[in-house]
mmCIF file of C-alpha atoms and ligand atoms in Angstrom:
data_model
loop_
_atom_site.group_PDB
_atom_site.id
_atom_site.type_symbol
_atom_site.label_atom_id
_atom_site.label_comp_id
_atom_site.label_asym_id
_atom_site.label_seq_id
_atom_site.Cartn_x
_atom_site.Cartn_y
_atom_site.Cartn_z
ATOM 1 C CA THR A 25 -13.446 10.658 -24.273
ATOM 2 C CA ARG A 26 -15.155 8.148 -21.511
ATOM 3 C CA SER A 27 -14.136 8.949 -18.174
ATOM 4 C CA THR A 28 -11.218 6.303 -16.302
ATOM 5 C CA ARG A 29 -12.664 4.011 -13.079
ATOM 6 C CA PRO A 30 -9.664 6.297 -10.552
ATOM 7 C CA GLN A 31 -11.242 9.574 -12.584
ATOM 8 C CA ARG A 32 -14.934 8.447 -11.350
ATOM 9 C CA MET A 33 -14.100 7.249 -7.517
ATOM 10 C CA LEU A 34 -12.401 10.900 -7.560
ATOM 11 C CA LYS A 35 -15.291 12.927 -8.597
ATOM 12 C CA ALA A 36 -16.784 10.432 -5.421
ATOM 13 C CA VAL A 37 -14.750 11.393 -3.285
ATOM 14 C CA GLN A 38 -14.745 15.562 -4.047
ATOM 15 C CA LYS A 39 -18.798 14.903 -4.086
ATOM 16 C CA ASN A 40 -19.259 13.074 -0.997
ATOM 17 C CA ALA A 41 -16.248 13.724 1.484
ATOM 18 C CA THR A 42 -15.241 16.936 3.474
ATOM 19 C CA LYS A 43 -12.282 18.474 2.138
ATOM 20 C CA GLY A 44 -9.283 18.041 4.982
ATOM 21 C CA ASN A 45 -11.340 14.627 6.631
ATOM 22 C CA PRO A 46 -9.236 11.927 5.656
ATOM 23 C CA LYS A 47 -11.829 9.507 7.486
ATOM 24 C CA SER A 48 -14.418 10.835 5.350
ATOM 25 C CA VAL A 49 -12.203 10.500 1.989
ATOM 26 C CA ILE A 50 -11.954 6.614 3.429
ATOM 27 C CA SER A 51 -15.351 6.494 4.133
ATOM 28 C CA ALA A 52 -16.443 8.165 0.400
ATOM 29 C CA ILE A 53 -14.005 5.615 -1.934
ATOM 30 C CA ASP A 54 -15.379 2.233 0.279
ATOM 31 C CA TYR A 55 -19.093 3.491 -0.872
ATOM 32 C CA PHE A 56 -18.340 3.894 -4.158
ATOM 33 C CA CYS A 57 -16.440 0.606 -4.571
ATOM 34 C CA LYS A 58 -19.454 -1.014 -3.201
ATOM 35 C CA HIS A 59 -22.327 0.964 -4.903
ATOM 36 C CA SER A 60 -21.134 1.795 -7.853
ATOM 37 C CA GLU A 61 -18.067 0.133 -9.384
ATOM 38 C CA TRP A 62 -15.409 -1.884 -7.825
ATOM 39 C CA ALA A 63 -11.696 -0.929 -7.901
ATOM 40 C CA MET A 64 -8.312 -2.655 -6.423
ATOM 41 C CA ASN A 65 -7.922 -0.308 -3.137
ATOM 42 C CA VAL A 66 -7.336 -2.700 0.055
ATOM 43 C CA GLY A 67 -10.628 -1.554 1.089
ATOM 44 C CA ASP A 68 -12.037 -1.704 4.819
ATOM 45 C CA GLU A 69 -12.201 -4.747 6.399
ATOM 46 C CA LYS A 70 -8.072 -5.568 5.200
ATOM 47 C CA GLY A 71 -7.994 -1.432 5.449
ATOM 48 C CA SER A 72 -8.902 -2.055 9.201
ATOM 49 C CA ILE A 73 -5.571 -4.607 9.720
ATOM 50 C CA LEU A 74 -4.018 -2.587 7.391
ATOM 51 C CA ASP A 75 -4.358 0.516 10.470
ATOM 52 C CA SER A 76 -4.169 -1.631 13.673
ATOM 53 C CA VAL A 77 -0.219 -2.629 12.018
ATOM 54 C CA VAL A 78 0.559 1.205 11.411
ATOM 55 C CA THR A 79 -0.464 1.936 14.997
ATOM 56 C CA GLU A 80 1.058 -0.797 16.813
ATOM 57 C CA VAL A 81 4.398 -0.159 14.336
ATOM 58 C CA ASN A 82 4.562 4.090 14.904
ATOM 59 C CA PRO A 83 7.051 4.094 12.272
ATOM 60 C CA SER A 84 8.968 6.645 11.621
ATOM 61 C CA THR A 85 10.155 5.784 7.791
ATOM 62 C CA VAL A 86 7.178 4.542 5.751
ATOM 63 C CA LEU A 87 7.162 3.291 1.913
ATOM 64 C CA GLU A 88 4.375 2.137 0.011
ATOM 65 C CA LEU A 89 4.890 0.058 -3.111
ATOM 66 C CA GLY A 90 1.816 0.660 -5.174
ATOM 67 C CA THR A 91 -0.568 3.805 -4.427
ATOM 68 C CA TYR A 92 -2.912 3.514 -7.037
ATOM 69 C CA CYS A 93 -5.368 5.864 -6.335
ATOM 70 C CA GLY A 94 -4.259 6.706 -2.887
ATOM 71 C CA TYR A 95 -7.620 5.137 -0.445
ATOM 72 C CA SER A 96 -4.222 2.950 1.467
ATOM 73 C CA THR A 97 -1.724 6.380 1.309
ATOM 74 C CA VAL A 98 -4.342 8.088 3.191
ATOM 75 C CA ARG A 99 -5.354 4.921 5.654
ATOM 76 C CA ILE A 100 -1.678 5.159 6.499
ATOM 77 C CA ALA A 101 -0.753 9.238 6.530
ATOM 78 C CA ARG A 102 -3.698 9.691 8.747
ATOM 79 C CA LEU A 103 -2.109 7.308 11.383
ATOM 80 C CA LEU A 104 1.455 8.827 11.609
ATOM 81 C CA SER A 105 2.764 10.952 13.662
ATOM 82 C CA PRO A 106 3.856 14.430 13.156
ATOM 83 C CA GLY A 107 6.741 15.147 10.842
ATOM 84 C CA THR A 108 6.895 11.808 9.505
ATOM 85 C CA LYS A 109 6.198 11.199 5.822
ATOM 86 C CA LEU A 110 5.710 8.269 3.838
ATOM 87 C CA ILE A 111 6.822 7.733 0.730
ATOM 88 C CA THR A 112 4.828 6.064 -2.075
ATOM 89 C CA LEU A 113 5.828 4.651 -5.406
ATOM 90 C CA GLU A 114 3.205 4.512 -8.105
ATOM 91 C CA PHE A 115 4.314 3.155 -12.143
ATOM 92 C CA ASN A 116 0.452 4.616 -13.572
ATOM 93 C CA PRO A 117 1.312 7.979 -13.848
ATOM 94 C CA ALA A 118 -2.464 8.141 -14.455
ATOM 95 C CA ASN A 119 -2.681 6.657 -11.495
ATOM 96 C CA ALA A 120 -0.689 8.948 -10.283
ATOM 97 C CA ALA A 121 -2.405 12.110 -10.707
ATOM 98 C CA VAL A 122 -5.629 10.995 -9.240
ATOM 99 C CA ALA A 123 -3.781 9.608 -6.328
ATOM 100 C CA LYS A 124 -2.619 13.435 -5.982
ATOM 101 C CA GLN A 125 -5.457 15.182 -6.396
ATOM 102 C CA ILE A 126 -7.165 12.075 -3.859
ATOM 103 C CA ILE A 127 -4.379 12.963 -0.647
ATOM 104 C CA ALA A 128 -4.566 16.474 -1.493
ATOM 105 C CA TYR A 129 -8.215 16.413 -0.745
ATOM 106 C CA ALA A 130 -8.383 14.640 2.803
ATOM 107 C CA GLY A 131 -5.359 17.000 3.325
ATOM 108 C CA LEU A 132 -2.261 14.492 3.499
ATOM 109 C CA GLN A 133 -0.086 16.080 1.071
ATOM 110 C CA ASP A 134 2.736 17.698 3.318
ATOM 111 C CA LYS A 135 3.038 14.183 5.398
ATOM 112 C CA VAL A 136 2.814 12.168 1.596
ATOM 113 C CA ILE A 137 5.772 11.854 -1.350
ATOM 114 C CA LEU A 138 4.146 10.114 -4.126
ATOM 115 C CA VAL A 139 7.476 9.268 -6.834
ATOM 116 C CA GLU A 140 6.619 8.239 -10.405
ATOM 117 C CA GLY A 141 8.460 5.191 -11.450
ATOM 118 C CA SER A 142 8.994 1.472 -10.980
ATOM 119 C CA SER A 143 10.438 -0.279 -7.557
ATOM 120 C CA GLY A 144 12.929 -1.994 -9.337
ATOM 121 C CA ASP A 145 14.231 0.817 -9.870
ATOM 122 C CA LEU A 146 12.973 3.037 -7.618
ATOM 123 C CA ILE A 147 14.458 0.723 -4.315
ATOM 124 C CA PRO A 148 18.221 1.627 -4.513
ATOM 125 C CA GLN A 149 17.408 4.927 -5.144
ATOM 126 C CA MET A 150 16.511 5.823 -1.922
ATOM 127 C CA LYS A 151 19.001 6.475 0.054
ATOM 128 C CA GLU A 152 20.911 8.827 -2.008
ATOM 129 C CA ARG A 153 17.915 10.636 -3.122
ATOM 130 C CA PHE A 154 15.772 10.899 -0.083
ATOM 131 C CA GLY A 155 17.935 10.688 3.226
ATOM 132 C CA ILE A 156 16.481 6.511 3.922
ATOM 133 C CA THR A 157 18.664 4.276 6.378
ATOM 134 C CA THR A 158 16.398 2.161 6.760
ATOM 135 C CA PHE A 159 12.411 1.301 6.584
ATOM 136 C CA ASP A 160 10.262 0.687 9.977
ATOM 137 C CA PHE A 161 7.908 -0.055 7.469
ATOM 138 C CA ILE A 162 7.100 -1.156 3.999
ATOM 139 C CA PHE A 163 3.216 -1.817 2.244
ATOM 140 C CA LEU A 164 3.102 -4.220 -0.409
ATOM 141 C CA ASP A 165 0.210 -3.356 -3.082
ATOM 142 C CA HIS A 166 2.134 -3.880 -6.525
ATOM 143 C CA TRP A 167 2.165 -6.056 -9.361
ATOM 144 C CA LYS A 168 2.868 -9.156 -7.511
ATOM 145 C CA ASP A 169 4.812 -10.389 -9.004
ATOM 146 C CA ARG A 170 7.232 -8.337 -7.360
ATOM 147 C CA TYR A 171 6.675 -8.742 -4.646
ATOM 148 C CA LEU A 172 9.601 -11.222 -4.053
ATOM 149 C CA PRO A 173 12.723 -10.028 -5.775
ATOM 150 C CA ASP A 174 11.497 -6.353 -3.977
ATOM 151 C CA ILE A 175 11.848 -7.493 -0.732
ATOM 152 C CA LYS A 176 15.607 -9.529 -2.190
ATOM 153 C CA LEU A 177 15.939 -6.078 -3.037
ATOM 154 C CA PHE A 178 15.381 -4.480 0.301
ATOM 155 C CA GLU A 179 18.169 -7.017 1.205
ATOM 156 C CA GLU A 180 20.473 -6.277 -1.101
ATOM 157 C CA CYS A 181 20.533 -2.312 -0.188
ATOM 158 C CA GLY A 182 20.834 -2.764 3.935
ATOM 159 C CA LEU A 183 17.127 -0.801 3.302
ATOM 160 C CA LEU A 184 15.985 -3.141 6.451
ATOM 161 C CA ARG A 185 16.841 -3.327 10.317
ATOM 162 C CA LYS A 186 16.114 -5.543 12.919
ATOM 163 C CA GLY A 187 11.905 -5.256 13.603
ATOM 164 C CA SER A 188 11.401 -3.775 10.210
ATOM 165 C CA VAL A 189 7.550 -4.858 9.441
ATOM 166 C CA LEU A 190 6.556 -5.323 5.817
ATOM 167 C CA LEU A 191 2.813 -5.820 5.379
ATOM 168 C CA ALA A 192 1.651 -7.677 1.719
ATOM 169 C CA ASP A 193 -1.623 -7.456 -0.084
ATOM 170 C CA ASN A 194 -2.774 -10.382 -1.745
ATOM 171 C CA VAL A 195 -1.310 -13.030 -0.484
ATOM 172 C CA ILE A 196 -4.442 -15.073 -1.348
ATOM 173 C CA CYS A 197 -5.581 -13.509 -4.581
ATOM 174 C CA PRO A 198 -4.393 -12.617 -7.056
ATOM 175 C CA GLY A 199 -2.007 -14.698 -5.087
ATOM 176 C CA THR A 200 1.986 -14.016 -4.023
ATOM 177 C CA PRO A 201 2.883 -17.652 -3.654
ATOM 178 C CA GLU A 202 6.643 -17.092 -4.228
ATOM 179 C CA TYR A 203 7.218 -14.331 -1.909
ATOM 180 C CA LEU A 204 4.568 -16.551 0.995
ATOM 181 C CA GLU A 205 6.965 -19.780 0.726
ATOM 182 C CA TYR A 206 9.898 -17.317 1.065
ATOM 183 C CA VAL A 207 9.283 -14.961 4.014
ATOM 184 C CA ARG A 208 7.647 -18.039 5.759
ATOM 185 C CA LYS A 209 10.377 -20.258 4.912
ATOM 186 C CA SER A 210 13.248 -17.673 5.813
ATOM 187 C CA PRO A 211 14.916 -17.928 8.866
ATOM 188 C CA ARG A 212 15.521 -13.778 8.415
ATOM 189 C CA TYR A 213 11.559 -13.459 8.911
ATOM 190 C CA GLU A 214 8.859 -14.242 11.386
ATOM 191 C CA SER A 215 5.738 -13.914 9.556
ATOM 192 C CA LYS A 216 2.248 -13.498 10.176
ATOM 193 C CA TYR A 217 -0.952 -14.139 7.939
ATOM 194 C CA PHE A 218 -3.810 -12.281 8.608
ATOM 195 C CA PRO A 219 -7.024 -14.337 7.282
ATOM 196 C CA ALA A 220 -9.931 -11.696 5.101
ATOM 197 C CA HIS A 221 -11.782 -10.876 1.988
ATOM 198 C CA LEU A 222 -10.409 -9.859 -0.959
ATOM 199 C CA GLU A 223 -11.614 -5.993 -0.499
ATOM 200 C CA TYR A 224 -15.601 -5.270 -1.139
ATOM 201 C CA THR A 225 -16.553 -9.392 -2.010
ATOM 202 C CA LYS A 226 -16.511 -12.899 -0.251
ATOM 203 C CA VAL A 227 -13.741 -14.156 -1.909
ATOM 204 C CA GLU A 228 -11.104 -15.430 0.446
ATOM 205 C CA ASP A 229 -7.530 -12.772 0.500
ATOM 206 C CA GLY A 230 -5.373 -11.797 3.226
ATOM 207 C CA LEU A 231 -2.460 -9.645 4.562
ATOM 208 C CA GLU A 232 0.938 -10.974 5.425
ATOM 209 C CA LYS A 233 3.071 -9.194 8.026
ATOM 210 C CA SER A 234 6.385 -10.153 7.904
ATOM 211 C CA VAL A 235 9.269 -8.677 10.741
ATOM 212 C CA PHE A 236 12.676 -8.507 9.357
ATOM 213 C CA LEU A 237 14.846 -10.143 12.930
ATOM 214 C CA GLY A 238 18.124 -8.735 11.587
HETATM 215 O O1 LIG B 320 -2.468 -6.290 -9.341
HETATM 216 C C1 LIG B 320 -3.176 -6.065 -8.335
HETATM 217 N N1 LIG B 320 -2.430 -4.087 -7.117
HETATM 218 C C2 LIG B 320 -1.449 -3.985 -8.735
HETATM 219 C C3 LIG B 320 -1.622 -2.475 -9.749
HETATM 220 C C4 LIG B 320 -2.526 -3.301 -10.451
HETATM 221 C C5 LIG B 320 -2.652 -2.516 -12.001
HETATM 222 C C6 LIG B 320 -1.934 -1.709 -12.009
HETATM 223 C C7 LIG B 320 -0.803 -1.415 -11.168
HETATM 224 C C8 LIG B 320 -0.220 -0.049 -10.647
HETATM 225 N N2 LIG B 320 0.675 0.544 -9.852
HETATM 226 C C9 LIG B 320 2.204 -0.360 -10.100
HETATM 227 C C10 LIG B 320 2.567 -1.193 -10.343
HETATM 228 C C11 LIG B 320 4.014 -1.872 -10.179
HETATM 229 C C12 LIG B 320 4.548 -1.259 -9.852
HETATM 230 N N3 LIG B 320 6.215 -0.915 -9.318
HETATM 231 N N4 LIG B 320 6.343 0.095 -7.740
HETATM 232 C C13 LIG B 320 5.468 0.657 -7.982
HETATM 233 C C14 LIG B 320 4.124 0.148 -8.870
HETATM 234 C C15 LIG B 320 2.722 0.565 -9.021
HETATM 235 C C16 LIG B 320 -0.351 -1.958 -9.573
HETATM 236 C C17 LIG B 320 -4.574 -5.980 -7.383
HETATM 237 C C18 LIG B 320 -5.400 -6.679 -7.460
HETATM 238 C C19 LIG B 320 -6.616 -7.218 -7.426
HETATM 239 C C20 LIG B 320 -7.155 -8.186 -8.424
HETATM 240 C C21 LIG B 320 -7.805 -7.585 -9.186
HETATM 241 C C22 LIG B 320 -8.764 -8.750 -9.655
HETATM 242 C C23 LIG B 320 -9.564 -9.495 -8.902
HETATM 243 F F1 LIG B 320 -10.694 -10.030 -10.166
HETATM 244 C C24 LIG B 320 -8.419 -9.901 -8.295
HETATM 245 C C25 LIG B 320 -7.971 -9.368 -7.314
HETATM 246 C C26 LIG B 320 -6.447 -7.147 -6.132
HETATM 247 C C27 LIG B 320 -5.581 -5.964 -5.341
HETATM 248 O O2 LIG B 320 -6.190 -5.620 -3.433
HETATM 249 C C28 LIG B 320 -4.988 -5.689 -6.055
HETATM 250 O O3 LIG B 320 -3.657 -4.480 -5.413
HETATM 251 MG MG1 LIG B 321 -3.914 -4.865 -3.598
#
């Protein structure tokens, strides 16, 4: 049967990247998406903004919602201090299987805990399953209609502390209007928009960085 796009992306990584070299894995995926097939990775332009926020926060506890093929997982994990792990949630088992292999090819498997399941089910389990008290950094890149219910879930589960940073992808395209309205209107968040473009295109998109004020 015909391969899937994530499987073809994995093949491109295995062919063009150097094992154990995260930068080469990132470049191989970006090349594949620019010259072979578009895919919904955060991409190089928004990825550079992601890098700068992760570097600024230098988080000890990290959660990613929406692993897909592991591109942003690799971008984040390569910047974490030794001993720090990131938890990434992926609903689609086929995506998770490819992501696991791409993360391992980058040599970052010891810095990543990939969990299969949905944010709505797993967020309430973070404390008991992973011994998390609060998250320093959260990257939202999953189903766009889940951003708002999930930020409310983080509040209800006491998973945010003064200074916790949430960075949301695709707030313009496909768009997350209810989430944007919430974080920009709420007195409990300090929000900032980083303009960019939809990965590998000229279409307007951007990232919203929201700091929880406690
Ligand atoms: O929709 C998007 N991404 C989310 C997504 C999408 C599909 C499957 C999953 C399955 N993974 C999943 C689901 C639910 C979950 N709950 N907890 C974890 C978890 C994990 C996730 C997206 C779309 C576009 C886009 C497409 C087309 C176009 F024209 C313009 C833009 C660009 C992006 O950058 C995007 O990020
Ligand atoms: Mg995205």
